[in-house]
DNA sequence: GCCAACGTTGGC
DNA sequence: GCCAACGTTGGC
């Protein structure tokens, strides 16, 4: 069963344009340091799952592209790199703590802003719109996906 | 296991 | 820069 996800990225780190220009058209989703988000990548994602590419912590937060999961999970090497801001002293090669997947952007869309998402009755239960939600990776239902797909292409 | 303190996220 | 909300840490 194909599943759907929303993945946040700060455009100052990796924008949808950066991801499109990436060599091989896939980007490794480095830097996730939250257990729930890691578990989604490690335990639930399948190659081919749909991904909404979301820009966060920026002037115009919102969905900016459609992507897909492009790899099975594997260790995020930045956890072993003492010079990386994602370094984790408690992680070892034998026992990696942080996993990630590769993501391939299939399409850069128009910017679908947060306010427009909030205006949709069909999206009222969407996790990203819940008060106080900060999870960088959240599951999206098939219904939510269809609704957003329509909005992106209208 | 509790919980206060602290750090981070992220919209505004 | 502000601040609400949440996750993590660490002393007990």
mmCIF file with all atom_site columns, C-alpha atoms (C1' of nucleotides) in Angstrom:
data_model
loop_
_atom_site.group_PDB
_atom_site.id
_atom_site.type_symbol
_atom_site.label_atom_id
_atom_site.label_alt_id
_atom_site.label_comp_id
_atom_site.label_asym_id
_atom_site.label_entity_id
_atom_site.label_seq_id
_atom_site.pdbx_PDB_ins_code
_atom_site.Cartn_x
_atom_site.Cartn_y
_atom_site.Cartn_z
_atom_site.occupancy
_atom_site.B_iso_or_equiv
_atom_site.pdbx_formal_charge
_atom_site.auth_seq_id
_atom_site.auth_comp_id
_atom_site.auth_asym_id
_atom_site.auth_atom_id
_atom_site.pdbx_PDB_model_num
ATOM 1   C CA    . UNK A 1 1   ? 0.000   0.000  0.000   1.00 0.00 ? 1   UNK A CA    1
ATOM 2   C CA    . UNK A 1 2   ? 1.383   3.337  -1.039  1.00 0.00 ? 2   UNK A CA    1
ATOM 3   C CA    . UNK A 1 3   ? 1.525   5.815  1.788   1.00 0.00 ? 3   UNK A CA    1
ATOM 4   C CA    . UNK A 1 4   ? 1.796   9.570  1.853   1.00 0.00 ? 4   UNK A CA    1
ATOM 5   C CA    . UNK A 1 5   ? 3.942   11.935 3.900   1.00 0.00 ? 5   UNK A CA    1
ATOM 6   C CA    . UNK A 1 6   ? 4.665   15.574 4.451   1.00 0.00 ? 6   UNK A CA    1
ATOM 7   C CA    . UNK A 1 7   ? 8.323   16.429 4.973   1.00 0.00 ? 7   UNK A CA    1
ATOM 8   C CA    . UNK A 1 8   ? 9.487   19.839 6.152   1.00 0.00 ? 8   UNK A CA    1
ATOM 9   C CA    . UNK A 1 9   ? 12.674  21.406 4.954   1.00 0.00 ? 9   UNK A CA    1
ATOM 10  C CA    . UNK A 1 10  ? 14.030  24.838 5.658   1.00 0.00 ? 10  UNK A CA    1
ATOM 11  C CA    . UNK A 1 11  ? 14.687  26.391 2.261   1.00 0.00 ? 11  UNK A CA    1
ATOM 12  C CA    . UNK A 1 12  ? 17.830  28.012 3.677   1.00 0.00 ? 12  UNK A CA    1
ATOM 13  C CA    . UNK A 1 13  ? 19.085  24.459 4.203   1.00 0.00 ? 13  UNK A CA    1
ATOM 14  C CA    . UNK A 1 14  ? 17.570  22.489 1.313   1.00 0.00 ? 14  UNK A CA    1
ATOM 15  C CA    . UNK A 1 15  ? 14.937  24.155 -0.873  1.00 0.00 ? 15  UNK A CA    1
ATOM 16  C CA    . UNK A 1 16  ? 12.800  22.417 -3.453  1.00 0.00 ? 16  UNK A CA    1
ATOM 17  C CA    . UNK A 1 17  ? 15.045  23.993 -6.099  1.00 0.00 ? 17  UNK A CA    1
ATOM 18  C CA    . UNK A 1 18  ? 18.130  22.584 -4.401  1.00 0.00 ? 18  UNK A CA    1
ATOM 19  C CA    . UNK A 1 19  ? 16.501  19.172 -4.365  1.00 0.00 ? 19  UNK A CA    1
ATOM 20  C CA    . UNK A 1 20  ? 15.629  19.425 -8.052  1.00 0.00 ? 20  UNK A CA    1
ATOM 21  C CA    . UNK A 1 21  ? 19.175  20.371 -8.950  1.00 0.00 ? 21  UNK A CA    1
ATOM 22  C CA    . UNK A 1 22  ? 20.677  17.596 -6.859  1.00 0.00 ? 22  UNK A CA    1
ATOM 23  C CA    . UNK A 1 23  ? 22.916  15.144 -8.565  1.00 0.00 ? 23  UNK A CA    1
ATOM 24  C CA    . UNK A 1 24  ? 20.877  12.083 -9.446  1.00 0.00 ? 24  UNK A CA    1
ATOM 25  C CA    . UNK A 1 25  ? 17.769  14.075 -8.557  1.00 0.00 ? 25  UNK A CA    1
ATOM 26  C CA    . UNK A 1 26  ? 17.651  12.630 -5.070  1.00 0.00 ? 26  UNK A CA    1
ATOM 27  C CA    . UNK A 1 27  ? 18.578  14.213 -1.758  1.00 0.00 ? 27  UNK A CA    1
ATOM 28  C CA    . UNK A 1 28  ? 19.463  12.401 1.444   1.00 0.00 ? 28  UNK A CA    1
ATOM 29  C CA    . UNK A 1 29  ? 17.131  13.650 4.174   1.00 0.00 ? 29  UNK A CA    1
ATOM 30  C CA    . UNK A 1 30  ? 19.903  14.437 6.646   1.00 0.00 ? 30  UNK A CA    1
ATOM 31  C CA    . UNK A 1 31  ? 19.486  15.990 10.045  1.00 0.00 ? 31  UNK A CA    1
ATOM 32  C CA    . UNK A 1 32  ? 16.297  14.512 11.446  1.00 0.00 ? 32  UNK A CA    1
ATOM 33  C CA    . UNK A 1 33  ? 16.918  14.339 15.210  1.00 0.00 ? 33  UNK A CA    1
ATOM 34  C CA    . UNK A 1 34  ? 13.473  13.518 16.479  1.00 0.00 ? 34  UNK A CA    1
ATOM 35  C CA    . UNK A 1 35  ? 12.582  9.932  17.312  1.00 0.00 ? 35  UNK A CA    1
ATOM 36  C CA    . UNK A 1 36  ? 9.040   9.995  15.959  1.00 0.00 ? 36  UNK A CA    1
ATOM 37  C CA    . UNK A 1 37  ? 10.166  11.414 12.635  1.00 0.00 ? 37  UNK A CA    1
ATOM 38  C CA    . UNK A 1 38  ? 13.039  8.939  12.497  1.00 0.00 ? 38  UNK A CA    1
ATOM 39  C CA    . UNK A 1 39  ? 10.680  6.065  13.165  1.00 0.00 ? 39  UNK A CA    1
ATOM 40  C CA    . UNK A 1 40  ? 8.499   7.067  10.249  1.00 0.00 ? 40  UNK A CA    1
ATOM 41  C CA    . UNK A 1 41  ? 11.517  6.871  7.949   1.00 0.00 ? 41  UNK A CA    1
ATOM 42  C CA    . UNK A 1 42  ? 12.924  3.749  9.539   1.00 0.00 ? 42  UNK A CA    1
ATOM 43  C CA    . UNK A 1 43  ? 9.773   1.703  10.028  1.00 0.00 ? 43  UNK A CA    1
ATOM 44  C CA    . UNK A 1 44  ? 6.985   2.927  7.798   1.00 0.00 ? 44  UNK A CA    1
ATOM 45  C CA    . UNK A 1 45  ? 8.268   4.510  4.605   1.00 0.00 ? 45  UNK A CA    1
ATOM 46  C CA    . UNK A 1 46  ? 8.439   2.482  1.419   1.00 0.00 ? 46  UNK A CA    1
ATOM 47  C CA    . UNK A 1 47  ? 10.174  3.330  -1.816  1.00 0.00 ? 47  UNK A CA    1
ATOM 48  C CA    . UNK A 1 48  ? 7.614   5.069  -4.013  1.00 0.00 ? 48  UNK A CA    1
ATOM 49  C CA    . UNK A 1 49  ? 5.574   6.613  -1.192  1.00 0.00 ? 49  UNK A CA    1
ATOM 50  C CA    . UNK A 1 50  ? 4.255   10.077 -1.988  1.00 0.00 ? 50  UNK A CA    1
ATOM 51  C CA    . UNK A 1 51  ? 5.881   13.096 -0.311  1.00 0.00 ? 51  UNK A CA    1
ATOM 52  C CA    . UNK A 1 52  ? 4.693   16.674 -0.018  1.00 0.00 ? 52  UNK A CA    1
ATOM 53  C CA    . UNK A 1 53  ? 7.768   18.893 0.038   1.00 0.00 ? 53  UNK A CA    1
ATOM 54  C CA    . UNK A 1 54  ? 7.129   21.649 2.585   1.00 0.00 ? 54  UNK A CA    1
ATOM 55  C CA    . UNK A 1 55  ? 9.133   24.806 3.223   1.00 0.00 ? 55  UNK A CA    1
ATOM 56  C CA    . UNK A 1 56  ? 9.251   25.765 6.905   1.00 0.00 ? 56  UNK A CA    1
ATOM 57  C CA    . UNK A 1 57  ? 10.884  28.529 8.970   1.00 0.00 ? 57  UNK A CA    1
ATOM 58  C CA    . UNK A 1 58  ? 10.826  30.961 6.076   1.00 0.00 ? 58  UNK A CA    1
ATOM 59  C CA    . UNK A 1 59  ? 8.930   33.962 4.748   1.00 0.00 ? 59  UNK A CA    1
ATOM 60  C CA    . UNK A 1 60  ? 6.359   31.880 2.868   1.00 0.00 ? 60  UNK A CA    1
ATOM 61  C CA    . UNK A 1 61  ? 5.808   28.534 4.544   1.00 0.00 ? 61  UNK A CA    1
ATOM 62  C CA    . UNK A 1 62  ? 3.810   25.981 2.553   1.00 0.00 ? 62  UNK A CA    1
ATOM 63  C CA    . UNK A 1 63  ? 3.838   23.056 0.162   1.00 0.00 ? 63  UNK A CA    1
ATOM 64  C CA    . UNK A 1 64  ? 6.115   23.680 -2.801  1.00 0.00 ? 64  UNK A CA    1
ATOM 65  C CA    . UNK A 1 65  ? 6.510   20.355 -4.537  1.00 0.00 ? 65  UNK A CA    1
ATOM 66  C CA    . UNK A 1 66  ? 5.605   16.725 -4.974  1.00 0.00 ? 66  UNK A CA    1
ATOM 67  C CA    . UNK A 1 67  ? 8.252   14.096 -4.307  1.00 0.00 ? 67  UNK A CA    1
ATOM 68  C CA    . UNK A 1 68  ? 8.647   10.424 -3.581  1.00 0.00 ? 68  UNK A CA    1
ATOM 69  C CA    . UNK A 1 69  ? 10.596  8.217  -1.229  1.00 0.00 ? 69  UNK A CA    1
ATOM 70  C CA    . UNK A 1 70  ? 13.574  7.014  -3.249  1.00 0.00 ? 70  UNK A CA    1
ATOM 71  C CA    . UNK A 1 71  ? 15.432  4.640  -0.924  1.00 0.00 ? 71  UNK A CA    1
ATOM 72  C CA    . UNK A 1 72  ? 15.098  2.294  1.986   1.00 0.00 ? 72  UNK A CA    1
ATOM 73  C CA    . UNK A 1 73  ? 16.350  3.677  5.323   1.00 0.00 ? 73  UNK A CA    1
ATOM 74  C CA    . UNK A 1 74  ? 20.057  3.907  6.061   1.00 0.00 ? 74  UNK A CA    1
ATOM 75  C CA    . UNK A 1 75  ? 22.222  5.631  8.691   1.00 0.00 ? 75  UNK A CA    1
ATOM 76  C CA    . UNK A 1 76  ? 22.589  9.418  8.552   1.00 0.00 ? 76  UNK A CA    1
ATOM 77  C CA    . UNK A 1 77  ? 26.375  9.840  8.461   1.00 0.00 ? 77  UNK A CA    1
ATOM 78  C CA    . UNK A 1 78  ? 26.274  13.355 9.903   1.00 0.00 ? 78  UNK A CA    1
ATOM 79  C CA    . UNK A 1 79  ? 25.649  11.791 13.327  1.00 0.00 ? 79  UNK A CA    1
ATOM 80  C CA    . UNK A 1 80  ? 29.235  10.463 13.296  1.00 0.00 ? 80  UNK A CA    1
ATOM 81  C CA    . UNK A 1 81  ? 30.836  13.713 12.149  1.00 0.00 ? 81  UNK A CA    1
ATOM 82  C CA    . UNK A 1 82  ? 32.118  15.722 15.103  1.00 0.00 ? 82  UNK A CA    1
ATOM 83  C CA    . UNK A 1 83  ? 32.198  18.857 12.937  1.00 0.00 ? 83  UNK A CA    1
ATOM 84  C CA    . UNK A 1 84  ? 28.585  18.543 11.855  1.00 0.00 ? 84  UNK A CA    1
ATOM 85  C CA    . UNK A 1 85  ? 25.820  20.387 13.641  1.00 0.00 ? 85  UNK A CA    1
ATOM 86  C CA    . UNK A 1 86  ? 23.959  17.090 13.516  1.00 0.00 ? 86  UNK A CA    1
ATOM 87  C CA    . UNK A 1 87  ? 26.703  15.242 15.397  1.00 0.00 ? 87  UNK A CA    1
ATOM 88  C CA    . UNK A 1 88  ? 25.497  12.881 18.112  1.00 0.00 ? 88  UNK A CA    1
ATOM 89  C CA    . UNK A 1 89  ? 28.163  11.703 20.543  1.00 0.00 ? 89  UNK A CA    1
ATOM 90  C CA    . UNK A 1 90  ? 26.027  8.789  21.634  1.00 0.00 ? 90  UNK A CA    1
ATOM 91  C CA    . UNK A 1 91  ? 25.740  7.306  18.165  1.00 0.00 ? 91  UNK A CA    1
ATOM 92  C CA    . UNK A 1 92  ? 28.226  4.701  16.954  1.00 0.00 ? 92  UNK A CA    1
ATOM 93  C CA    . UNK A 1 93  ? 28.804  3.009  13.609  1.00 0.00 ? 93  UNK A CA    1
ATOM 94  C CA    . UNK A 1 94  ? 27.767  -0.274 15.223  1.00 0.00 ? 94  UNK A CA    1
ATOM 95  C CA    . UNK A 1 95  ? 24.730  1.323  16.774  1.00 0.00 ? 95  UNK A CA    1
ATOM 96  C CA    . UNK A 1 96  ? 23.561  4.220  14.645  1.00 0.00 ? 96  UNK A CA    1
ATOM 97  C CA    . UNK A 1 97  ? 20.841  6.237  16.273  1.00 0.00 ? 97  UNK A CA    1
ATOM 98  C CA    . UNK A 1 98  ? 19.625  8.296  13.312  1.00 0.00 ? 98  UNK A CA    1
ATOM 99  C CA    . UNK A 1 99  ? 18.347  6.924  10.030  1.00 0.00 ? 99  UNK A CA    1
ATOM 100 C CA    . UNK A 1 100 ? 17.173  8.636  6.885   1.00 0.00 ? 100 UNK A CA    1
ATOM 101 C CA    . UNK A 1 101 ? 15.867  8.000  3.386   1.00 0.00 ? 101 UNK A CA    1
ATOM 102 C CA    . UNK A 1 102 ? 16.549  9.556  0.003   1.00 0.00 ? 102 UNK A CA    1
ATOM 103 C CA    . UNK A 1 103 ? 13.839  11.729 -1.523  1.00 0.00 ? 103 UNK A CA    1
ATOM 104 C CA    . UNK A 1 104 ? 13.319  12.496 -5.208  1.00 0.00 ? 104 UNK A CA    1
ATOM 105 C CA    . UNK A 1 105 ? 11.436  15.639 -6.189  1.00 0.00 ? 105 UNK A CA    1
ATOM 106 C CA    . UNK A 1 106 ? 9.102   14.821 -9.063  1.00 0.00 ? 106 UNK A CA    1
ATOM 107 C CA    . UNK A 1 107 ? 7.617   18.256 -9.540  1.00 0.00 ? 107 UNK A CA    1
ATOM 108 C CA    . UNK A 1 108 ? 8.017   21.777 -8.288  1.00 0.00 ? 108 UNK A CA    1
ATOM 109 C CA    . UNK A 1 109 ? 4.521   23.168 -7.859  1.00 0.00 ? 109 UNK A CA    1
ATOM 110 C CA    . UNK A 1 110 ? 3.115   26.554 -7.037  1.00 0.00 ? 110 UNK A CA    1
ATOM 111 C CA    . UNK A 1 111 ? 3.487   27.652 -3.444  1.00 0.00 ? 111 UNK A CA    1
ATOM 112 C CA    . UNK A 1 112 ? 0.465   26.404 -1.538  1.00 0.00 ? 112 UNK A CA    1
ATOM 113 C CA    . UNK A 1 113 ? 0.598   28.545 1.597   1.00 0.00 ? 113 UNK A CA    1
ATOM 114 C CA    . UNK A 1 114 ? -0.303  27.479 5.113   1.00 0.00 ? 114 UNK A CA    1
ATOM 115 C CA    . UNK A 1 115 ? -3.274  29.837 5.214   1.00 0.00 ? 115 UNK A CA    1
ATOM 116 C CA    . UNK A 1 116 ? -4.766  28.158 2.154   1.00 0.00 ? 116 UNK A CA    1
ATOM 117 C CA    . UNK A 1 117 ? -4.289  24.727 3.718   1.00 0.00 ? 117 UNK A CA    1
ATOM 118 C CA    . UNK A 1 118 ? -6.005  25.960 6.861   1.00 0.00 ? 118 UNK A CA    1
ATOM 119 C CA    . UNK A 1 119 ? -8.953  27.221 4.825   1.00 0.00 ? 119 UNK A CA    1
ATOM 120 C CA    . UNK A 1 120 ? -9.799  23.697 3.577   1.00 0.00 ? 120 UNK A CA    1
ATOM 121 C CA    . UNK A 1 121 ? -12.472 21.903 5.531   1.00 0.00 ? 121 UNK A CA    1
ATOM 122 C CA    . UNK A 1 122 ? -11.203 18.601 4.130   1.00 0.00 ? 122 UNK A CA    1
ATOM 123 C CA    . UNK A 1 123 ? -7.835  19.239 5.805   1.00 0.00 ? 123 UNK A CA    1
ATOM 124 C CA    . UNK A 1 124 ? -9.030  20.204 9.259   1.00 0.00 ? 124 UNK A CA    1
ATOM 125 C CA    . UNK A 1 125 ? -7.572  17.041 10.798  1.00 0.00 ? 125 UNK A CA    1
ATOM 126 C CA    . UNK A 1 126 ? -4.239  17.319 9.019   1.00 0.00 ? 126 UNK A CA    1
ATOM 127 C CA    . UNK A 1 127 ? -1.421  16.839 11.530  1.00 0.00 ? 127 UNK A CA    1
ATOM 128 C CA    . UNK A 1 128 ? 0.652   19.742 10.274  1.00 0.00 ? 128 UNK A CA    1
ATOM 129 C CA    . UNK A 1 129 ? -2.255  22.078 10.986  1.00 0.00 ? 129 UNK A CA    1
ATOM 130 C CA    . UNK A 1 130 ? -2.789  20.953 14.564  1.00 0.00 ? 130 UNK A CA    1
ATOM 131 C CA    . UNK A 1 131 ? -1.914  23.454 17.216  1.00 0.00 ? 131 UNK A CA    1
ATOM 132 C CA    . UNK A 1 132 ? 1.653   23.207 18.358  1.00 0.00 ? 132 UNK A CA    1
ATOM 133 C CA    . UNK A 1 133 ? 2.699   20.523 15.925  1.00 0.00 ? 133 UNK A CA    1
ATOM 134 C CA    . UNK A 1 134 ? 6.398   20.650 15.221  1.00 0.00 ? 134 UNK A CA    1
ATOM 135 C CA    . UNK A 1 135 ? 7.028   17.205 13.787  1.00 0.00 ? 135 UNK A CA    1
ATOM 136 C CA    . UNK A 1 136 ? 9.153   17.533 10.660  1.00 0.00 ? 136 UNK A CA    1
ATOM 137 C CA    . UNK A 1 137 ? 7.717   14.370 9.091   1.00 0.00 ? 137 UNK A CA    1
ATOM 138 C CA    . UNK A 1 138 ? 4.030   13.510 9.327   1.00 0.00 ? 138 UNK A CA    1
ATOM 139 C CA    . UNK A 1 139 ? 1.790   10.963 7.624   1.00 0.00 ? 139 UNK A CA    1
ATOM 140 C CA    . UNK A 1 140 ? -0.813  12.307 5.217   1.00 0.00 ? 140 UNK A CA    1
ATOM 141 C CA    . UNK A 1 141 ? -4.025  10.431 4.455   1.00 0.00 ? 141 UNK A CA    1
ATOM 142 C CA    . UNK A 1 142 ? -4.981  9.505  0.893   1.00 0.00 ? 142 UNK A CA    1
ATOM 143 C CA    . UNK A 1 143 ? -7.906  11.925 1.124   1.00 0.00 ? 143 UNK A CA    1
ATOM 144 C CA    . UNK A 1 144 ? -5.654  14.751 2.271   1.00 0.00 ? 144 UNK A CA    1
ATOM 145 C CA    . UNK A 1 145 ? -3.221  13.934 -0.513  1.00 0.00 ? 145 UNK A CA    1
ATOM 146 C CA    . UNK A 1 146 ? -5.956  14.109 -3.159  1.00 0.00 ? 146 UNK A CA    1
ATOM 147 C CA    . UNK A 1 147 ? -7.233  17.395 -1.794  1.00 0.00 ? 147 UNK A CA    1
ATOM 148 C CA    . UNK A 1 148 ? -3.777  18.959 -1.789  1.00 0.00 ? 148 UNK A CA    1
ATOM 149 C CA    . UNK A 1 149 ? -2.959  17.555 -5.221  1.00 0.00 ? 149 UNK A CA    1
ATOM 150 C CA    . UNK A 1 150 ? -6.065  19.296 -6.592  1.00 0.00 ? 150 UNK A CA    1
ATOM 151 C CA    . UNK A 1 151 ? -5.121  22.562 -4.899  1.00 0.00 ? 151 UNK A CA    1
ATOM 152 C CA    . UNK A 1 152 ? -1.580  22.405 -6.229  1.00 0.00 ? 152 UNK A CA    1
ATOM 153 C CA    . UNK A 1 153 ? -2.767  21.982 -9.817  1.00 0.00 ? 153 UNK A CA    1
ATOM 154 C CA    . UNK A 1 154 ? -5.836  24.165 -10.023 1.00 0.00 ? 154 UNK A CA    1
ATOM 155 C "C1'" . DG  B 2 1   ? 9.184   7.323  37.394  1.00 0.00 ? 1   DG  B "C1'" 1
ATOM 156 C "C1'" . DC  B 2 2   ? 8.469   12.264 38.303  1.00 0.00 ? 2   DC  B "C1'" 1
ATOM 157 C "C1'" . DC  B 2 3   ? 8.991   16.757 36.875  1.00 0.00 ? 3   DC  B "C1'" 1
ATOM 158 C "C1'" . DA  B 2 4   ? 11.422  21.265 36.534  1.00 0.00 ? 4   DA  B "C1'" 1
ATOM 159 C "C1'" . DA  B 2 5   ? 14.580  23.342 33.618  1.00 0.00 ? 5   DA  B "C1'" 1
ATOM 160 C "C1'" . DC  B 2 6   ? 16.162  23.916 29.356  1.00 0.00 ? 6   DC  B "C1'" 1
ATOM 161 C "C1'" . DG  B 2 7   ? 16.460  23.804 24.266  1.00 0.00 ? 7   DG  B "C1'" 1
ATOM 162 C "C1'" . DT  B 2 8   ? 14.170  23.774 19.810  1.00 0.00 ? 8   DT  B "C1'" 1
ATOM 163 C "C1'" . DT  B 2 9   ? 10.637  24.530 16.394  1.00 0.00 ? 9   DT  B "C1'" 1
ATOM 164 C "C1'" . DG  B 2 10  ? 8.279   27.469 13.570  1.00 0.00 ? 10  DG  B "C1'" 1
ATOM 165 C "C1'" . DG  B 2 11  ? 4.553   30.798 12.594  1.00 0.00 ? 11  DG  B "C1'" 1
ATOM 166 C "C1'" . DC  B 2 12  ? 3.877   35.462 13.040  1.00 0.00 ? 12  DC  B "C1'" 1
ATOM 167 C "C1'" . DG  C 3 1   ? 12.492  39.067 17.958  1.00 0.00 ? 1   DG  C "C1'" 1
ATOM 168 C "C1'" . DC  C 3 2   ? 8.549   37.021 20.354  1.00 0.00 ? 2   DC  C "C1'" 1
ATOM 169 C "C1'" . DC  C 3 3   ? 6.492   33.290 22.348  1.00 0.00 ? 3   DC  C "C1'" 1
ATOM 170 C "C1'" . DA  C 3 4   ? 3.555   29.036 22.600  1.00 0.00 ? 4   DA  C "C1'" 1
ATOM 171 C "C1'" . DA  C 3 5   ? 4.113   24.370 22.408  1.00 0.00 ? 5   DA  C "C1'" 1
ATOM 172 C "C1'" . DC  C 3 6   ? 6.560   20.521 22.661  1.00 0.00 ? 6   DC  C "C1'" 1
ATOM 173 C "C1'" . DG  C 3 7   ? 10.710  17.190 23.314  1.00 0.00 ? 7   DG  C "C1'" 1
ATOM 174 C "C1'" . DT  C 3 8   ? 14.734  16.029 25.996  1.00 0.00 ? 8   DT  C "C1'" 1
ATOM 175 C "C1'" . DT  C 3 9   ? 17.647  15.921 29.934  1.00 0.00 ? 9   DT  C "C1'" 1
ATOM 176 C "C1'" . DG  C 3 10  ? 19.014  14.913 34.388  1.00 0.00 ? 10  DG  C "C1'" 1
ATOM 177 C "C1'" . DG  C 3 11  ? 18.596  15.200 39.472  1.00 0.00 ? 11  DG  C "C1'" 1
ATOM 178 C "C1'" . DC  C 3 12  ? 16.108  13.010 42.859  1.00 0.00 ? 12  DC  C "C1'" 1
#
